[in-house]
Amino acid sequence: MTEDSQRNFRSVYYEKVGFRGVEEKKSLEILLKDDRLDVEKLCTFSQRFPLPSMYRALVWKVLLGILPPHHESHAQVMTYRKEQYSDVLHALEVIRFISDATPQVEVYLHMHRLESGKLPRSPSFPLEPEDEVFLAIAKAMEEMVEDSVDCYWVTRCFVNQLNNKYRDSLPQLPKAFEQYLNLEDSRLLSHLKTCSAVSRLPYDLWFKRCFAGCLPESSLQRQLFSGAVWDKVVSGSCKILVFVAVEILLTFKIKVMALNSAEKITKFLENIPQDSSDAIVSKAIDLWHKHCGTPVHSA
């Protein structure tokens, strides 16, 4: 194998495990060695590059406020987080809301409900739309964050960020989607309007759930897809979701143009073919930079 082919092989491998190049990984490792982590710089890095999967949980915990910037406090704070997790878990077991047979994502949901003061009188009560969102995100998060305590805290804080920081921005995303799709391909947008599909696109899946559940087949593909997109959401921009949606439409333009009803178009877009996910994310990030520069802390 020649030196160039070896380098190309390594580049592909590094992309698959969550970062585009060794230099970016080294830059992040330097940032993570600081006694006091610079949250602004970590946000900037996460906006510019996909996080290596080995560091994603740590960076997300810092950016979401689960861990403080000071390294020396991490162990003690995580001890408190684990104790709180155990206390809430034990409370749910005592009141028989959960058992050993309860799926882990449902355990996380009941914990979140209890801590939010929204626990229903019975676990058999119908789920609210916000509960469905939490479950979808928790299921996707399970594939990126192995430790159950970390997974709960990251899911909870990620959802809280959507509900609080992005509360006013998320409802505006369908309009922004229409605007940017028109700039990229007005003919495609016209077709959606002709089919009365614009108002029936899977906006909840795209924007409220941040594409959780959009890739149903391959666990690896889901992890790479969600991780690369959620790095941007966690670090300050939910607008990346718009450009992922736009790129999905552009990628499958021929297929969508061949469909002549809103129902068929929506059904197709709810489960996009998994083998296109890497290219979609990469092109979506390029689109995002093209239209927005490199936004930091912007919704």
JSON list of C-alpha atoms in Angstrom, two decimals, residues 18-245:
[
{"chain": "A", "resi": 18, "resn": "GLY", "atom": "CA", "xyz": [-16.14, 10.83, 14.44]},
{"chain": "A", "resi": 19, "resn": "PHE", "atom": "CA", "xyz": [-13.53, 13.35, 13.28]},
{"chain": "A", "resi": 20, "resn": "ARG", "atom": "CA", "xyz": [-12.15, 14.48, 9.95]},
{"chain": "A", "resi": 21, "resn": "GLY", "atom": "CA", "xyz": [-8.45, 14.57, 10.75]},
{"chain": "A", "resi": 22, "resn": "VAL", "atom": "CA", "xyz": [-5.73, 13.99, 13.26]},
{"chain": "A", "resi": 23, "resn": "GLU", "atom": "CA", "xyz": [-4.97, 17.69, 13.55]},
{"chain": "A", "resi": 24, "resn": "GLU", "atom": "CA", "xyz": [-8.51, 18.48, 14.71]},
{"chain": "A", "resi": 25, "resn": "LYS", "atom": "CA", "xyz": [-8.28, 15.69, 17.29]},
{"chain": "A", "resi": 26, "resn": "LYS", "atom": "CA", "xyz": [-4.97, 17.07, 18.58]},
{"chain": "A", "resi": 27, "resn": "SER", "atom": "CA", "xyz": [-6.44, 20.58, 18.78]},
{"chain": "A", "resi": 28, "resn": "LEU", "atom": "CA", "xyz": [-9.34, 19.30, 20.86]},
{"chain": "A", "resi": 29, "resn": "GLU", "atom": "CA", "xyz": [-7.04, 17.33, 23.15]},
{"chain": "A", "resi": 30, "resn": "ILE", "atom": "CA", "xyz": [-5.06, 20.51, 23.82]},
{"chain": "A", "resi": 31, "resn": "LEU", "atom": "CA", "xyz": [-8.27, 22.32, 24.75]},
{"chain": "A", "resi": 32, "resn": "LEU", "atom": "CA", "xyz": [-9.28, 19.47, 27.06]},
{"chain": "A", "resi": 33, "resn": "LYS", "atom": "CA", "xyz": [-5.96, 19.62, 28.94]},
{"chain": "A", "resi": 34, "resn": "ASP", "atom": "CA", "xyz": [-6.61, 23.12, 30.27]},
{"chain": "A", "resi": 35, "resn": "ASP", "atom": "CA", "xyz": [-7.13, 23.24, 34.04]},
{"chain": "A", "resi": 36, "resn": "ARG", "atom": "CA", "xyz": [-10.20, 25.35, 33.38]},
{"chain": "A", "resi": 37, "resn": "LEU", "atom": "CA", "xyz": [-11.93, 24.33, 30.17]},
{"chain": "A", "resi": 38, "resn": "ASP", "atom": "CA", "xyz": [-12.69, 27.24, 27.86]},
{"chain": "A", "resi": 39, "resn": "VAL", "atom": "CA", "xyz": [-16.38, 26.77, 27.06]},
{"chain": "A", "resi": 40, "resn": "GLU", "atom": "CA", "xyz": [-16.28, 29.39, 24.28]},
{"chain": "A", "resi": 41, "resn": "LYS", "atom": "CA", "xyz": [-13.43, 27.59, 22.52]},
{"chain": "A", "resi": 42, "resn": "LEU", "atom": "CA", "xyz": [-15.11, 24.21, 22.92]},
{"chain": "A", "resi": 43, "resn": "CYS", "atom": "CA", "xyz": [-18.26, 25.66, 21.37]},
{"chain": "A", "resi": 44, "resn": "THR", "atom": "CA", "xyz": [-16.26, 27.10, 18.49]},
{"chain": "A", "resi": 45, "resn": "PHE", "atom": "CA", "xyz": [-14.51, 23.77, 17.90]},
{"chain": "A", "resi": 46, "resn": "SER", "atom": "CA", "xyz": [-17.83, 21.89, 17.97]},
{"chain": "A", "resi": 47, "resn": "GLN", "atom": "CA", "xyz": [-19.34, 24.34, 15.50]},
{"chain": "A", "resi": 48, "resn": "ARG", "atom": "CA", "xyz": [-16.43, 23.94, 13.09]},
{"chain": "A", "resi": 49, "resn": "PHE", "atom": "CA", "xyz": [-15.65, 20.22, 13.37]},
{"chain": "A", "resi": 50, "resn": "PRO", "atom": "CA", "xyz": [-17.41, 16.97, 14.31]},
{"chain": "A", "resi": 51, "resn": "LEU", "atom": "CA", "xyz": [-16.35, 15.82, 17.76]},
{"chain": "A", "resi": 52, "resn": "PRO", "atom": "CA", "xyz": [-14.37, 12.57, 18.05]},
{"chain": "A", "resi": 53, "resn": "SER", "atom": "CA", "xyz": [-16.73, 9.96, 19.48]},
{"chain": "A", "resi": 54, "resn": "MET", "atom": "CA", "xyz": [-14.26, 9.23, 22.32]},
{"chain": "A", "resi": 55, "resn": "TYR", "atom": "CA", "xyz": [-14.59, 12.82, 23.61]},
{"chain": "A", "resi": 56, "resn": "ARG", "atom": "CA", "xyz": [-18.17, 13.59, 22.69]},
{"chain": "A", "resi": 57, "resn": "ALA", "atom": "CA", "xyz": [-19.77, 12.70, 26.03]},
{"chain": "A", "resi": 58, "resn": "LEU", "atom": "CA", "xyz": [-17.24, 14.78, 27.98]},
{"chain": "A", "resi": 59, "resn": "VAL", "atom": "CA", "xyz": [-17.58, 17.85, 25.76]},
{"chain": "A", "resi": 60, "resn": "TRP", "atom": "CA", "xyz": [-21.37, 17.62, 25.74]},
{"chain": "A", "resi": 61, "resn": "LYS", "atom": "CA", "xyz": [-21.48, 17.33, 29.54]},
{"chain": "A", "resi": 62, "resn": "VAL", "atom": "CA", "xyz": [-19.41, 20.50, 29.87]},
{"chain": "A", "resi": 63, "resn": "LEU", "atom": "CA", "xyz": [-21.36, 22.45, 27.23]},
{"chain": "A", "resi": 64, "resn": "LEU", "atom": "CA", "xyz": [-24.72, 21.37, 28.70]},
{"chain": "A", "resi": 65, "resn": "GLY", "atom": "CA", "xyz": [-23.67, 22.39, 32.22]},
{"chain": "A", "resi": 66, "resn": "ILE", "atom": "CA", "xyz": [-23.64, 18.87, 33.65]},
{"chain": "A", "resi": 67, "resn": "LEU", "atom": "CA", "xyz": [-19.96, 19.31, 34.49]},
{"chain": "A", "resi": 68, "resn": "PRO", "atom": "CA", "xyz": [-18.28, 22.58, 35.46]},
{"chain": "A", "resi": 69, "resn": "PRO", "atom": "CA", "xyz": [-15.33, 23.96, 33.44]},
{"chain": "A", "resi": 70, "resn": "HIS", "atom": "CA", "xyz": [-12.86, 23.15, 36.26]},
{"chain": "A", "resi": 71, "resn": "HIS", "atom": "CA", "xyz": [-11.28, 19.70, 35.82]},
{"chain": "A", "resi": 72, "resn": "GLU", "atom": "CA", "xyz": [-10.63, 19.31, 39.54]},
{"chain": "A", "resi": 73, "resn": "SER", "atom": "CA", "xyz": [-14.37, 19.43, 40.25]},
{"chain": "A", "resi": 74, "resn": "HIS", "atom": "CA", "xyz": [-15.44, 16.82, 37.68]},
{"chain": "A", "resi": 75, "resn": "ALA", "atom": "CA", "xyz": [-15.12, 13.73, 39.88]},
{"chain": "A", "resi": 76, "resn": "GLN", "atom": "CA", "xyz": [-16.98, 15.29, 42.80]},
{"chain": "A", "resi": 77, "resn": "VAL", "atom": "CA", "xyz": [-19.76, 16.72, 40.63]},
{"chain": "A", "resi": 78, "resn": "MET", "atom": "CA", "xyz": [-20.27, 13.39, 38.84]},
{"chain": "A", "resi": 79, "resn": "THR", "atom": "CA", "xyz": [-20.49, 11.72, 42.26]},
{"chain": "A", "resi": 80, "resn": "TYR", "atom": "CA", "xyz": [-23.37, 14.07, 43.08]},
{"chain": "A", "resi": 81, "resn": "ARG", "atom": "CA", "xyz": [-24.97, 13.38, 39.68]},
{"chain": "A", "resi": 82, "resn": "LYS", "atom": "CA", "xyz": [-24.75, 9.61, 40.28]},
{"chain": "A", "resi": 83, "resn": "GLU", "atom": "CA", "xyz": [-26.25, 9.95, 43.77]},
{"chain": "A", "resi": 84, "resn": "GLN", "atom": "CA", "xyz": [-29.14, 12.01, 42.43]},
{"chain": "A", "resi": 85, "resn": "TYR", "atom": "CA", "xyz": [-29.66, 9.46, 39.65]},
{"chain": "A", "resi": 86, "resn": "SER", "atom": "CA", "xyz": [-29.73, 6.61, 42.20]},
{"chain": "A", "resi": 87, "resn": "ASP", "atom": "CA", "xyz": [-32.12, 8.48, 44.51]},
{"chain": "A", "resi": 88, "resn": "VAL", "atom": "CA", "xyz": [-34.63, 9.20, 41.73]},
{"chain": "A", "resi": 89, "resn": "LEU", "atom": "CA", "xyz": [-34.33, 5.64, 40.42]},
{"chain": "A", "resi": 90, "resn": "HIS", "atom": "CA", "xyz": [-34.96, 4.24, 43.90]},
{"chain": "A", "resi": 91, "resn": "ALA", "atom": "CA", "xyz": [-38.01, 6.49, 44.37]},
{"chain": "A", "resi": 92, "resn": "LEU", "atom": "CA", "xyz": [-39.54, 5.20, 41.14]},
{"chain": "A", "resi": 93, "resn": "GLU", "atom": "CA", "xyz": [-38.90, 1.60, 42.24]},
{"chain": "A", "resi": 94, "resn": "VAL", "atom": "CA", "xyz": [-40.52, 2.20, 45.65]},
{"chain": "A", "resi": 95, "resn": "ILE", "atom": "CA", "xyz": [-43.71, 3.59, 44.10]},
{"chain": "A", "resi": 96, "resn": "ARG", "atom": "CA", "xyz": [-43.59, 0.73, 41.56]},
{"chain": "A", "resi": 97, "resn": "PHE", "atom": "CA", "xyz": [-43.42, 2.99, 38.55]},
{"chain": "A", "resi": 98, "resn": "ILE", "atom": "CA", "xyz": [-40.57, 0.95, 37.11]},
{"chain": "A", "resi": 99, "resn": "SER", "atom": "CA", "xyz": [-39.30, -2.62, 37.36]},
{"chain": "A", "resi": 100, "resn": "ASP", "atom": "CA", "xyz": [-36.39, -4.64, 36.02]},
{"chain": "A", "resi": 101, "resn": "ALA", "atom": "CA", "xyz": [-38.44, -5.18, 32.87]},
{"chain": "A", "resi": 102, "resn": "THR", "atom": "CA", "xyz": [-38.92, -1.46, 32.14]},
{"chain": "A", "resi": 103, "resn": "PRO", "atom": "CA", "xyz": [-36.98, -0.42, 29.01]},
{"chain": "A", "resi": 104, "resn": "GLN", "atom": "CA", "xyz": [-34.09, 1.88, 29.90]},
{"chain": "A", "resi": 105, "resn": "VAL", "atom": "CA", "xyz": [-35.36, 4.81, 27.83]},
{"chain": "A", "resi": 106, "resn": "GLU", "atom": "CA", "xyz": [-38.70, 4.63, 29.66]},
{"chain": "A", "resi": 107, "resn": "VAL", "atom": "CA", "xyz": [-36.81, 4.66, 32.96]},
{"chain": "A", "resi": 108, "resn": "TYR", "atom": "CA", "xyz": [-35.12, 7.88, 31.84]},
{"chain": "A", "resi": 109, "resn": "LEU", "atom": "CA", "xyz": [-38.48, 9.36, 30.88]},
{"chain": "A", "resi": 110, "resn": "HIS", "atom": "CA", "xyz": [-40.06, 8.57, 34.27]},
{"chain": "A", "resi": 111, "resn": "MET", "atom": "CA", "xyz": [-37.02, 10.01, 36.03]},
{"chain": "A", "resi": 112, "resn": "HIS", "atom": "CA", "xyz": [-37.27, 13.20, 33.98]},
{"chain": "A", "resi": 113, "resn": "ARG", "atom": "CA", "xyz": [-41.01, 13.45, 34.66]},
{"chain": "A", "resi": 114, "resn": "LEU", "atom": "CA", "xyz": [-40.50, 12.97, 38.41]},
{"chain": "A", "resi": 115, "resn": "GLU", "atom": "CA", "xyz": [-37.76, 15.59, 38.58]},
{"chain": "A", "resi": 116, "resn": "SER", "atom": "CA", "xyz": [-39.86, 17.99, 36.49]},
{"chain": "A", "resi": 117, "resn": "GLY", "atom": "CA", "xyz": [-42.94, 17.50, 38.70]},
{"chain": "A", "resi": 118, "resn": "LYS", "atom": "CA", "xyz": [-44.87, 15.95, 35.80]},
{"chain": "A", "resi": 119, "resn": "LEU", "atom": "CA", "xyz": [-45.06, 12.31, 36.84]},
{"chain": "A", "resi": 120, "resn": "PRO", "atom": "CA", "xyz": [-48.59, 11.00, 36.08]},
{"chain": "A", "resi": 121, "resn": "ARG", "atom": "CA", "xyz": [-50.57, 8.98, 38.59]},
{"chain": "A", "resi": 122, "resn": "SER", "atom": "CA", "xyz": [-49.90, 5.77, 36.66]},
{"chain": "A", "resi": 123, "resn": "PRO", "atom": "CA", "xyz": [-47.21, 4.61, 34.23]},
{"chain": "A", "resi": 124, "resn": "SER", "atom": "CA", "xyz": [-50.00, 3.42, 31.96]},
{"chain": "A", "resi": 125, "resn": "PHE", "atom": "CA", "xyz": [-51.22, 6.98, 31.29]},
{"chain": "A", "resi": 126, "resn": "PRO", "atom": "CA", "xyz": [-50.98, 7.95, 27.58]},
{"chain": "A", "resi": 127, "resn": "LEU", "atom": "CA", "xyz": [-47.77, 9.68, 26.60]},
{"chain": "A", "resi": 128, "resn": "GLU", "atom": "CA", "xyz": [-47.79, 13.40, 25.85]},
{"chain": "A", "resi": 129, "resn": "PRO", "atom": "CA", "xyz": [-46.15, 14.62, 22.60]},
{"chain": "A", "resi": 130, "resn": "GLU", "atom": "CA", "xyz": [-43.23, 15.97, 24.66]},
{"chain": "A", "resi": 131, "resn": "ASP", "atom": "CA", "xyz": [-42.78, 12.50, 26.16]},
{"chain": "A", "resi": 132, "resn": "GLU", "atom": "CA", "xyz": [-42.53, 10.98, 22.69]},
{"chain": "A", "resi": 133, "resn": "VAL", "atom": "CA", "xyz": [-39.83, 13.51, 21.83]},
{"chain": "A", "resi": 134, "resn": "PHE", "atom": "CA", "xyz": [-37.90, 12.64, 25.00]},
{"chain": "A", "resi": 135, "resn": "LEU", "atom": "CA", "xyz": [-38.09, 8.90, 24.26]},
{"chain": "A", "resi": 136, "resn": "ALA", "atom": "CA", "xyz": [-36.88, 9.34, 20.67]},
{"chain": "A", "resi": 137, "resn": "ILE", "atom": "CA", "xyz": [-33.93, 11.46, 21.73]},
{"chain": "A", "resi": 138, "resn": "ALA", "atom": "CA", "xyz": [-33.09, 9.12, 24.64]},
{"chain": "A", "resi": 139, "resn": "LYS", "atom": "CA", "xyz": [-33.08, 6.13, 22.28]},
{"chain": "A", "resi": 140, "resn": "ALA", "atom": "CA", "xyz": [-30.69, 7.88, 19.91]},
{"chain": "A", "resi": 141, "resn": "MET", "atom": "CA", "xyz": [-28.56, 9.07, 22.82]},
{"chain": "A", "resi": 142, "resn": "GLU", "atom": "CA", "xyz": [-28.17, 5.50, 24.13]},
{"chain": "A", "resi": 143, "resn": "GLU", "atom": "CA", "xyz": [-26.14, 4.68, 21.02]},
{"chain": "A", "resi": 144, "resn": "MET", "atom": "CA", "xyz": [-23.70, 7.55, 21.60]},
{"chain": "A", "resi": 145, "resn": "VAL", "atom": "CA", "xyz": [-23.40, 7.63, 25.40]},
{"chain": "A", "resi": 146, "resn": "GLU", "atom": "CA", "xyz": [-22.76, 4.20, 26.91]},
{"chain": "A", "resi": 147, "resn": "ASP", "atom": "CA", "xyz": [-22.88, 4.98, 30.64]},
{"chain": "A", "resi": 148, "resn": "SER", "atom": "CA", "xyz": [-26.49, 5.05, 31.88]},
{"chain": "A", "resi": 149, "resn": "VAL", "atom": "CA", "xyz": [-25.93, 7.94, 34.31]},
{"chain": "A", "resi": 150, "resn": "ASP", "atom": "CA", "xyz": [-24.25, 10.03, 31.61]},
{"chain": "A", "resi": 151, "resn": "CYS", "atom": "CA", "xyz": [-26.95, 9.09, 29.12]},
{"chain": "A", "resi": 152, "resn": "TYR", "atom": "CA", "xyz": [-29.74, 10.25, 31.42]},
{"chain": "A", "resi": 153, "resn": "TRP", "atom": "CA", "xyz": [-28.10, 13.54, 32.27]},
{"chain": "A", "resi": 154, "resn": "VAL", "atom": "CA", "xyz": [-27.13, 14.35, 28.69]},
{"chain": "A", "resi": 155, "resn": "THR", "atom": "CA", "xyz": [-30.60, 13.44, 27.39]},
{"chain": "A", "resi": 156, "resn": "ARG", "atom": "CA", "xyz": [-32.33, 15.45, 30.10]},
{"chain": "A", "resi": 157, "resn": "CYS", "atom": "CA", "xyz": [-30.15, 18.53, 29.57]},
{"chain": "A", "resi": 158, "resn": "PHE", "atom": "CA", "xyz": [-30.32, 18.23, 25.78]},
{"chain": "A", "resi": 159, "resn": "VAL", "atom": "CA", "xyz": [-34.13, 18.17, 25.90]},
{"chain": "A", "resi": 160, "resn": "ASN", "atom": "CA", "xyz": [-34.17, 21.05, 28.39]},
{"chain": "A", "resi": 161, "resn": "GLN", "atom": "CA", "xyz": [-31.99, 23.04, 26.01]},
{"chain": "A", "resi": 162, "resn": "LEU", "atom": "CA", "xyz": [-34.50, 22.43, 23.21]},
{"chain": "A", "resi": 163, "resn": "ASN", "atom": "CA", "xyz": [-37.39, 23.46, 25.46]},
{"chain": "A", "resi": 164, "resn": "ASN", "atom": "CA", "xyz": [-35.72, 26.54, 26.92]},
{"chain": "A", "resi": 165, "resn": "LYS", "atom": "CA", "xyz": [-32.84, 27.97, 24.91]},
{"chain": "A", "resi": 166, "resn": "TYR", "atom": "CA", "xyz": [-34.43, 27.08, 21.58]},
{"chain": "A", "resi": 167, "resn": "ARG", "atom": "CA", "xyz": [-38.07, 27.50, 22.60]},
{"chain": "A", "resi": 168, "resn": "ASP", "atom": "CA", "xyz": [-38.62, 30.55, 20.38]},
{"chain": "A", "resi": 169, "resn": "SER", "atom": "CA", "xyz": [-36.31, 29.41, 17.57]},
{"chain": "A", "resi": 170, "resn": "LEU", "atom": "CA", "xyz": [-37.69, 25.92, 16.87]},
{"chain": "A", "resi": 171, "resn": "PRO", "atom": "CA", "xyz": [-41.15, 27.10, 15.70]},
{"chain": "A", "resi": 172, "resn": "GLN", "atom": "CA", "xyz": [-39.39, 29.37, 13.17]},
{"chain": "A", "resi": 173, "resn": "LEU", "atom": "CA", "xyz": [-37.42, 26.56, 11.53]},
{"chain": "A", "resi": 174, "resn": "PRO", "atom": "CA", "xyz": [-40.11, 25.41, 9.03]},
{"chain": "A", "resi": 175, "resn": "LYS", "atom": "CA", "xyz": [-40.24, 28.93, 7.62]},
{"chain": "A", "resi": 176, "resn": "ALA", "atom": "CA", "xyz": [-36.43, 29.07, 7.43]},
{"chain": "A", "resi": 177, "resn": "PHE", "atom": "CA", "xyz": [-36.43, 25.66, 5.74]},
{"chain": "A", "resi": 178, "resn": "GLU", "atom": "CA", "xyz": [-38.77, 26.96, 3.04]},
{"chain": "A", "resi": 179, "resn": "GLN", "atom": "CA", "xyz": [-36.61, 30.08, 2.59]},
{"chain": "A", "resi": 180, "resn": "TYR", "atom": "CA", "xyz": [-33.32, 28.20, 2.14]},
{"chain": "A", "resi": 181, "resn": "LEU", "atom": "CA", "xyz": [-34.82, 25.46, -0.02]},
{"chain": "A", "resi": 182, "resn": "ASN", "atom": "CA", "xyz": [-36.13, 28.20, -2.32]},
{"chain": "A", "resi": 183, "resn": "LEU", "atom": "CA", "xyz": [-32.62, 29.66, -2.56]},
{"chain": "A", "resi": 184, "resn": "GLU", "atom": "CA", "xyz": [-31.10, 26.27, -3.35]},
{"chain": "A", "resi": 185, "resn": "ASP", "atom": "CA", "xyz": [-33.78, 24.82, -5.62]},
{"chain": "A", "resi": 186, "resn": "SER", "atom": "CA", "xyz": [-36.93, 26.85, -6.25]},
{"chain": "A", "resi": 187, "resn": "ARG", "atom": "CA", "xyz": [-38.28, 24.23, -8.64]},
{"chain": "A", "resi": 188, "resn": "LEU", "atom": "CA", "xyz": [-38.20, 21.58, -5.94]},
{"chain": "A", "resi": 189, "resn": "LEU", "atom": "CA", "xyz": [-40.03, 23.90, -3.54]},
{"chain": "A", "resi": 190, "resn": "SER", "atom": "CA", "xyz": [-42.64, 24.62, -6.22]},
{"chain": "A", "resi": 191, "resn": "HIS", "atom": "CA", "xyz": [-43.24, 20.89, -6.61]},
{"chain": "A", "resi": 192, "resn": "LEU", "atom": "CA", "xyz": [-43.79, 20.53, -2.84]},
{"chain": "A", "resi": 193, "resn": "LYS", "atom": "CA", "xyz": [-46.27, 23.42, -2.94]},
{"chain": "A", "resi": 194, "resn": "THR", "atom": "CA", "xyz": [-48.08, 21.94, -5.95]},
{"chain": "A", "resi": 195, "resn": "CYS", "atom": "CA", "xyz": [-48.50, 18.70, -4.00]},
{"chain": "A", "resi": 196, "resn": "SER", "atom": "CA", "xyz": [-49.64, 20.65, -0.90]},
{"chain": "A", "resi": 197, "resn": "ALA", "atom": "CA", "xyz": [-46.76, 18.97, 0.91]},
{"chain": "A", "resi": 198, "resn": "VAL", "atom": "CA", "xyz": [-44.98, 21.96, 2.47]},
{"chain": "A", "resi": 199, "resn": "SER", "atom": "CA", "xyz": [-47.22, 22.10, 5.53]},
{"chain": "A", "resi": 200, "resn": "ARG", "atom": "CA", "xyz": [-47.20, 18.30, 5.91]},
{"chain": "A", "resi": 201, "resn": "LEU", "atom": "CA", "xyz": [-43.48, 17.63, 5.91]},
{"chain": "A", "resi": 202, "resn": "PRO", "atom": "CA", "xyz": [-42.16, 15.76, 8.99]},
{"chain": "A", "resi": 203, "resn": "TYR", "atom": "CA", "xyz": [-41.16, 18.93, 10.85]},
{"chain": "A", "resi": 204, "resn": "ASP", "atom": "CA", "xyz": [-41.65, 17.34, 14.28]},
{"chain": "A", "resi": 205, "resn": "LEU", "atom": "CA", "xyz": [-39.24, 14.55, 13.37]},
{"chain": "A", "resi": 206, "resn": "TRP", "atom": "CA", "xyz": [-36.75, 16.98, 11.89]},
{"chain": "A", "resi": 207, "resn": "PHE", "atom": "CA", "xyz": [-36.86, 19.85, 14.34]},
{"chain": "A", "resi": 208, "resn": "LYS", "atom": "CA", "xyz": [-38.53, 18.81, 17.62]},
{"chain": "A", "resi": 209, "resn": "ARG", "atom": "CA", "xyz": [-36.78, 15.41, 17.66]},
{"chain": "A", "resi": 210, "resn": "CYS", "atom": "CA", "xyz": [-33.62, 16.65, 15.92]},
{"chain": "A", "resi": 211, "resn": "PHE", "atom": "CA", "xyz": [-33.89, 13.77, 13.41]},
{"chain": "A", "resi": 212, "resn": "ALA", "atom": "CA", "xyz": [-33.92, 11.11, 16.14]},
{"chain": "A", "resi": 213, "resn": "GLY", "atom": "CA", "xyz": [-35.55, 8.08, 14.48]},
{"chain": "A", "resi": 214, "resn": "CYS", "atom": "CA", "xyz": [-34.91, 9.29, 10.95]},
{"chain": "A", "resi": 215, "resn": "LEU", "atom": "CA", "xyz": [-32.43, 6.49, 10.26]},
{"chain": "A", "resi": 216, "resn": "PRO", "atom": "CA", "xyz": [-34.07, 3.24, 11.41]},
{"chain": "A", "resi": 217, "resn": "GLU", "atom": "CA", "xyz": [-31.70, 0.54, 10.11]},
{"chain": "A", "resi": 218, "resn": "SER", "atom": "CA", "xyz": [-28.02, 0.88, 11.00]},
{"chain": "A", "resi": 219, "resn": "SER", "atom": "CA", "xyz": [-26.94, 1.72, 14.53]},
{"chain": "A", "resi": 220, "resn": "LEU", "atom": "CA", "xyz": [-23.57, 3.01, 13.28]},
{"chain": "A", "resi": 221, "resn": "GLN", "atom": "CA", "xyz": [-25.19, 5.25, 10.69]},
{"chain": "A", "resi": 222, "resn": "ARG", "atom": "CA", "xyz": [-27.60, 6.65, 13.28]},
{"chain": "A", "resi": 223, "resn": "GLN", "atom": "CA", "xyz": [-24.72, 7.35, 15.65]},
{"chain": "A", "resi": 224, "resn": "LEU", "atom": "CA", "xyz": [-22.61, 9.13, 13.03]},
{"chain": "A", "resi": 225, "resn": "PHE", "atom": "CA", "xyz": [-25.60, 11.08, 11.71]},
{"chain": "A", "resi": 226, "resn": "SER", "atom": "CA", "xyz": [-27.01, 12.22, 15.05]},
{"chain": "A", "resi": 227, "resn": "GLY", "atom": "CA", "xyz": [-23.61, 12.87, 16.61]},
{"chain": "A", "resi": 228, "resn": "ALA", "atom": "CA", "xyz": [-22.39, 15.17, 13.84]},
{"chain": "A", "resi": 229, "resn": "VAL", "atom": "CA", "xyz": [-25.67, 17.12, 13.80]},
{"chain": "A", "resi": 230, "resn": "TRP", "atom": "CA", "xyz": [-26.16, 17.27, 17.57]},
{"chain": "A", "resi": 231, "resn": "ASP", "atom": "CA", "xyz": [-22.61, 18.58, 18.09]},
{"chain": "A", "resi": 232, "resn": "LYS", "atom": "CA", "xyz": [-23.88, 21.79, 16.48]},
{"chain": "A", "resi": 233, "resn": "VAL", "atom": "CA", "xyz": [-27.13, 21.86, 18.45]},
{"chain": "A", "resi": 234, "resn": "VAL", "atom": "CA", "xyz": [-25.38, 21.32, 21.79]},
{"chain": "A", "resi": 235, "resn": "SER", "atom": "CA", "xyz": [-22.76, 23.97, 21.03]},
{"chain": "A", "resi": 236, "resn": "GLY", "atom": "CA", "xyz": [-25.15, 26.73, 20.09]},
{"chain": "A", "resi": 237, "resn": "SER", "atom": "CA", "xyz": [-27.05, 26.37, 16.83]},
{"chain": "A", "resi": 238, "resn": "CYS", "atom": "CA", "xyz": [-30.34, 24.62, 16.21]},
{"chain": "A", "resi": 239, "resn": "LYS", "atom": "CA", "xyz": [-30.38, 26.18, 12.74]},
{"chain": "A", "resi": 240, "resn": "ILE", "atom": "CA", "xyz": [-28.17, 23.33, 11.50]},
{"chain": "A", "resi": 241, "resn": "LEU", "atom": "CA", "xyz": [-31.39, 21.26, 11.57]},
{"chain": "A", "resi": 242, "resn": "VAL", "atom": "CA", "xyz": [-32.79, 23.41, 8.76]},
{"chain": "A", "resi": 243, "resn": "PHE", "atom": "CA", "xyz": [-29.86, 22.69, 6.48]},
{"chain": "A", "resi": 244, "resn": "VAL", "atom": "CA", "xyz": [-29.99, 18.96, 7.18]},
{"chain": "A", "resi": 245, "resn": "ALA", "atom": "CA", "xyz": [-33.65, 19.03, 6.10]}
]
